[in-house]
Amino acid sequence: MSGPSSLEETVRSFLETIPEGAPSSEKEMPSLFLEFSELLFENPEHTSEKISISDLGGFELDEFLNFYLEDMFPDDTKIREKGKVFLKKFRKFLDKKSLLKKEQEEEWKEFFKENEIR
């Protein structure tokens, strides 16, 4: 595959790794992350431009976990925990596939440390 993976393709591949009997939230969270990213990077002038996994740094992760999820699900007291679990698994998936750039790895590592994701 040439060039960086699109976020959509990467999330689709990640979804394939989720076991059949997993809780529905495990499948919902990746979709919410994709939806969030599309809203964040939405550019009406470049509708055909795909979001790349390399576009996601610490800022985007922070916005997703600490603002988007809580705004979208104000009544779900466990939404941040679900988000943390997803991000942890997603990062493990990205590391396994070597999809993060060095600089990005450092940003993600710092984000995980600041948000106490282990």
mmCIF file with all atom_site columns, C-alpha atoms in Angstrom, residues 23-68:
data_model
loop_
_atom_site.group_PDB
_atom_site.id
_atom_site.type_symbol
_atom_site.label_atom_id
_atom_site.label_alt_id
_atom_site.label_comp_id
_atom_site.label_asym_id
_atom_site.label_entity_id
_atom_site.label_seq_id
_atom_site.pdbx_PDB_ins_code
_atom_site.Cartn_x
_atom_site.Cartn_y
_atom_site.Cartn_z
_atom_site.occupancy
_atom_site.B_iso_or_equiv
_atom_site.pdbx_formal_charge
_atom_site.auth_seq_id
_atom_site.auth_comp_id
_atom_site.auth_asym_id
_atom_site.auth_atom_id
_atom_site.pdbx_PDB_model_num
ATOM 1  C CA . PRO A 1 23 ? -20.101 -5.576 24.052 1.00 0.00 ? 23 PRO A CA 1
ATOM 2  C CA . SER A 1 24 ? -21.708 -3.216 21.552 1.00 0.00 ? 24 SER A CA 1
ATOM 3  C CA . SER A 1 25 ? -19.752 -0.284 22.994 1.00 0.00 ? 25 SER A CA 1
ATOM 4  C CA . GLU A 1 26 ? -16.560 -1.878 21.670 1.00 0.00 ? 26 GLU A CA 1
ATOM 5  C CA . LYS A 1 27 ? -17.919 -1.539 18.161 1.00 0.00 ? 27 LYS A CA 1
ATOM 6  C CA . GLU A 1 28 ? -19.592 1.829  18.710 1.00 0.00 ? 28 GLU A CA 1
ATOM 7  C CA . MET A 1 29 ? -16.481 3.611  19.979 1.00 0.00 ? 29 MET A CA 1
ATOM 8  C CA . PRO A 1 30 ? -14.401 3.166  16.786 1.00 0.00 ? 30 PRO A CA 1
ATOM 9  C CA . SER A 1 31 ? -17.353 4.464  14.764 1.00 0.00 ? 31 SER A CA 1
ATOM 10 C CA . LEU A 1 32 ? -17.667 7.476  17.075 1.00 0.00 ? 32 LEU A CA 1
ATOM 11 C CA . PHE A 1 33 ? -13.940 8.116  16.687 1.00 0.00 ? 33 PHE A CA 1
ATOM 12 C CA . LEU A 1 34 ? -14.275 8.051  12.924 1.00 0.00 ? 34 LEU A CA 1
ATOM 13 C CA . GLU A 1 35 ? -17.320 10.338 13.046 1.00 0.00 ? 35 GLU A CA 1
ATOM 14 C CA . PHE A 1 36 ? -15.446 12.755 15.338 1.00 0.00 ? 36 PHE A CA 1
ATOM 15 C CA . SER A 1 37 ? -12.420 12.809 13.022 1.00 0.00 ? 37 SER A CA 1
ATOM 16 C CA . GLU A 1 38 ? -14.578 13.518 9.995  1.00 0.00 ? 38 GLU A CA 1
ATOM 17 C CA . LEU A 1 39 ? -16.195 16.449 11.809 1.00 0.00 ? 39 LEU A CA 1
ATOM 18 C CA . LEU A 1 40 ? -12.840 17.744 13.021 1.00 0.00 ? 40 LEU A CA 1
ATOM 19 C CA . PHE A 1 41 ? -11.138 17.587 9.636  1.00 0.00 ? 41 PHE A CA 1
ATOM 20 C CA . GLU A 1 42 ? -14.169 18.457 7.536  1.00 0.00 ? 42 GLU A CA 1
ATOM 21 C CA . ASN A 1 43 ? -13.174 20.707 4.658  1.00 0.00 ? 43 ASN A CA 1
ATOM 22 C CA . PRO A 1 44 ? -15.972 21.472 2.204  1.00 0.00 ? 44 PRO A CA 1
ATOM 23 C CA . GLU A 1 45 ? -13.465 22.440 -0.494 1.00 0.00 ? 45 GLU A CA 1
ATOM 24 C CA . HIS A 1 46 ? -11.673 19.085 -0.369 1.00 0.00 ? 46 HIS A CA 1
ATOM 25 C CA . THR A 1 47 ? -14.435 16.538 0.079  1.00 0.00 ? 47 THR A CA 1
ATOM 26 C CA . SER A 1 48 ? -12.471 13.783 -1.666 1.00 0.00 ? 48 SER A CA 1
ATOM 27 C CA . GLU A 1 49 ? -9.472  14.179 0.631  1.00 0.00 ? 49 GLU A CA 1
ATOM 28 C CA . LYS A 1 50 ? -9.220  11.254 3.017  1.00 0.00 ? 50 LYS A CA 1
ATOM 29 C CA . ILE A 1 51 ? -8.224  11.642 6.647  1.00 0.00 ? 51 ILE A CA 1
ATOM 30 C CA . SER A 1 52 ? -4.950  9.869  7.277  1.00 0.00 ? 52 SER A CA 1
ATOM 31 C CA . ILE A 1 53 ? -3.986  8.090  10.465 1.00 0.00 ? 53 ILE A CA 1
ATOM 32 C CA . SER A 1 54 ? -0.965  10.414 10.508 1.00 0.00 ? 54 SER A CA 1
ATOM 33 C CA . ASP A 1 55 ? -3.332  13.384 10.990 1.00 0.00 ? 55 ASP A CA 1
ATOM 34 C CA . LEU A 1 56 ? -4.106  12.243 14.535 1.00 0.00 ? 56 LEU A CA 1
ATOM 35 C CA . GLY A 1 57 ? -1.929  13.604 17.290 1.00 0.00 ? 57 GLY A CA 1
ATOM 36 C CA . GLY A 1 58 ? -2.324  14.300 20.973 1.00 0.00 ? 58 GLY A CA 1
ATOM 37 C CA . PHE A 1 59 ? -4.600  17.292 20.394 1.00 0.00 ? 59 PHE A CA 1
ATOM 38 C CA . GLU A 1 60 ? -7.122  15.246 18.411 1.00 0.00 ? 60 GLU A CA 1
ATOM 39 C CA . LEU A 1 61 ? -7.093  12.426 20.974 1.00 0.00 ? 61 LEU A CA 1
ATOM 40 C CA . ASP A 1 62 ? -7.652  14.937 23.767 1.00 0.00 ? 62 ASP A CA 1
ATOM 41 C CA . GLU A 1 63 ? -10.571 16.563 21.942 1.00 0.00 ? 63 GLU A CA 1
ATOM 42 C CA . PHE A 1 64 ? -12.159 13.172 21.342 1.00 0.00 ? 64 PHE A CA 1
ATOM 43 C CA . LEU A 1 65 ? -11.772 11.822 24.869 1.00 0.00 ? 65 LEU A CA 1
ATOM 44 C CA . ASN A 1 66 ? -12.271 14.927 26.956 1.00 0.00 ? 66 ASN A CA 1
ATOM 45 C CA . PHE A 1 67 ? -14.787 16.944 24.949 1.00 0.00 ? 67 PHE A CA 1
ATOM 46 C CA . TYR A 1 68 ? -16.528 15.095 22.124 1.00 0.00 ? 68 TYR A CA 1
#
